[in-house]
Coordinates of C-alpha atoms in Angstrom, one line a residue:
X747 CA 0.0 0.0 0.0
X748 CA 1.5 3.3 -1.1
X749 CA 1.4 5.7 1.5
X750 CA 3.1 9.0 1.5
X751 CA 3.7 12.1 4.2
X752 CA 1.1 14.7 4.7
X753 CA 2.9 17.8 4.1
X754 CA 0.7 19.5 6.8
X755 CA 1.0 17.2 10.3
X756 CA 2.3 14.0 9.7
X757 CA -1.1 11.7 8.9
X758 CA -0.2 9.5 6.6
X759 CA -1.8 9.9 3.1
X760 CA -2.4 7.6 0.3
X761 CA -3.1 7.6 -3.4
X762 CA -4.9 5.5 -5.6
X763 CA -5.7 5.2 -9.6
X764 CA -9.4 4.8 -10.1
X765 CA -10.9 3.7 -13.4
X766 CA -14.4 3.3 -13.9
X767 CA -16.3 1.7 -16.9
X768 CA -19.9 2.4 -18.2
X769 CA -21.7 5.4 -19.2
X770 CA -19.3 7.8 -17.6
X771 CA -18.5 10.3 -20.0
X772 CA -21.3 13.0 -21.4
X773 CA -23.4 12.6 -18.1
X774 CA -20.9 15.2 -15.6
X775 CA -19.2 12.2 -14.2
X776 CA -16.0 14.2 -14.1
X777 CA -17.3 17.4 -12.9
X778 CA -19.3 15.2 -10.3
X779 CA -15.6 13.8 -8.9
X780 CA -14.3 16.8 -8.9
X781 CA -17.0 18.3 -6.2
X782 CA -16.9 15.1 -4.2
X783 CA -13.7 14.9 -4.0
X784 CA -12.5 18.5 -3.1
X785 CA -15.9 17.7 -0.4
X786 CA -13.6 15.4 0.9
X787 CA -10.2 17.5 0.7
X788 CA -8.5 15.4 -1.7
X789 CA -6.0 16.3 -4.0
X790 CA -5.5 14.9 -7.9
X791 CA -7.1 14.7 -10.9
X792 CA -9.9 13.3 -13.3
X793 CA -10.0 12.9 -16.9
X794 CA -12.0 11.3 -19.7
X795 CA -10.1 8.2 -21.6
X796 CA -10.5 7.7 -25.7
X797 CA -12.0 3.8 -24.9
X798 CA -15.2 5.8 -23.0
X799 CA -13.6 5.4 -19.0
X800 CA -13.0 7.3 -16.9
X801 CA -9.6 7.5 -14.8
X802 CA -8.9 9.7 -11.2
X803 CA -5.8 9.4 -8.7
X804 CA -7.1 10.9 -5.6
X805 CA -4.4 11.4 -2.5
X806 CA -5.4 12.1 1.1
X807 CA -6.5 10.3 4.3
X808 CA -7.3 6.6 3.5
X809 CA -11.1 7.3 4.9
X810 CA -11.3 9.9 2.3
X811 CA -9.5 8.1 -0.6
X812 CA -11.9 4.7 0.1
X813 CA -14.9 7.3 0.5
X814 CA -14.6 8.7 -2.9
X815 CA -14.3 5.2 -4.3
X816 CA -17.5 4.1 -2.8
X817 CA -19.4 6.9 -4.5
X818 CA -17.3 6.5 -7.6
X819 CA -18.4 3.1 -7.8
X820 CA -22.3 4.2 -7.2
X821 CA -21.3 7.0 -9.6
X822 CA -23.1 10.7 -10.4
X823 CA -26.8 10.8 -10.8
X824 CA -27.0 10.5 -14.7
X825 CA -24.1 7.8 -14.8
X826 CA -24.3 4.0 -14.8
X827 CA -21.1 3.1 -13.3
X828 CA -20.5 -0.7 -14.5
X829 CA -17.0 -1.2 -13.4
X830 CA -14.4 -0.1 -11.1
X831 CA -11.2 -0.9 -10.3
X832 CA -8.3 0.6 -7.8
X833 CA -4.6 0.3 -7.5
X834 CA -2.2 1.8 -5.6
X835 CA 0.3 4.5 -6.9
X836 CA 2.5 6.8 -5.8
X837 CA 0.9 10.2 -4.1
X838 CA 2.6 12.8 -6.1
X839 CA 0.2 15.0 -7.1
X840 CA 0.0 19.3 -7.4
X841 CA -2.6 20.4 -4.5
X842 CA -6.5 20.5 -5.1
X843 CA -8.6 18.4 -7.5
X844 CA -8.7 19.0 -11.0
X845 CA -9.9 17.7 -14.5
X846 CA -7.4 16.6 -16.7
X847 CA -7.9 16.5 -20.5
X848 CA -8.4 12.9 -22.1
X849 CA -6.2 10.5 -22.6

């Protein structure tokens, strides 16, 4: 499990890649993960893939990080999230949460 210093008291912070399948782009998926995840004080990005995904690394307290992948995997309102999976990565990423362009 990759886990990485919090640059502002010593928790302990991790990062994960999130990709999720279905009917995730052209329904505000990423625009939805960038408001739940900046709820949650995460930092990273989100972005749009050319196979129809969608792909997020989000850093920050484990609660957090695991928080935004259970409503990633129930997904935003107008979404039909049919897939997810998670891996762990490395947790260098600029502060804040931001959309990427696709990949």
């Amino acid at each position: 499990m990759s886990a990485v210093a919090d640059q502002d008291g010593g928790r302990d912070r991790i990062a994960r890649r999130i990709h999720v399948q279905g009917k995730v782009q052209g329904v505000f998926f990423r625009a939805w993960t960038v408001e739940q995840a900046t709820g949650l004080g995460l930092d990273g990005w989100v972005r749009n893939r050319h196979d129809g995904s969608v792909e997020a690394v989000a850093v920050g307290p484990a609660d957090k990080v695991e928080e935004l992948i259970a409503r990633c995997r129930r997904g935003s309102p107008a979404s039909t999230v049919e897939a997810v999976t998670v891996e762990d990565m490395p947790g260098i990423v600029d502060p804040g949460f931001s959309q990427k362009p696709t990949l």
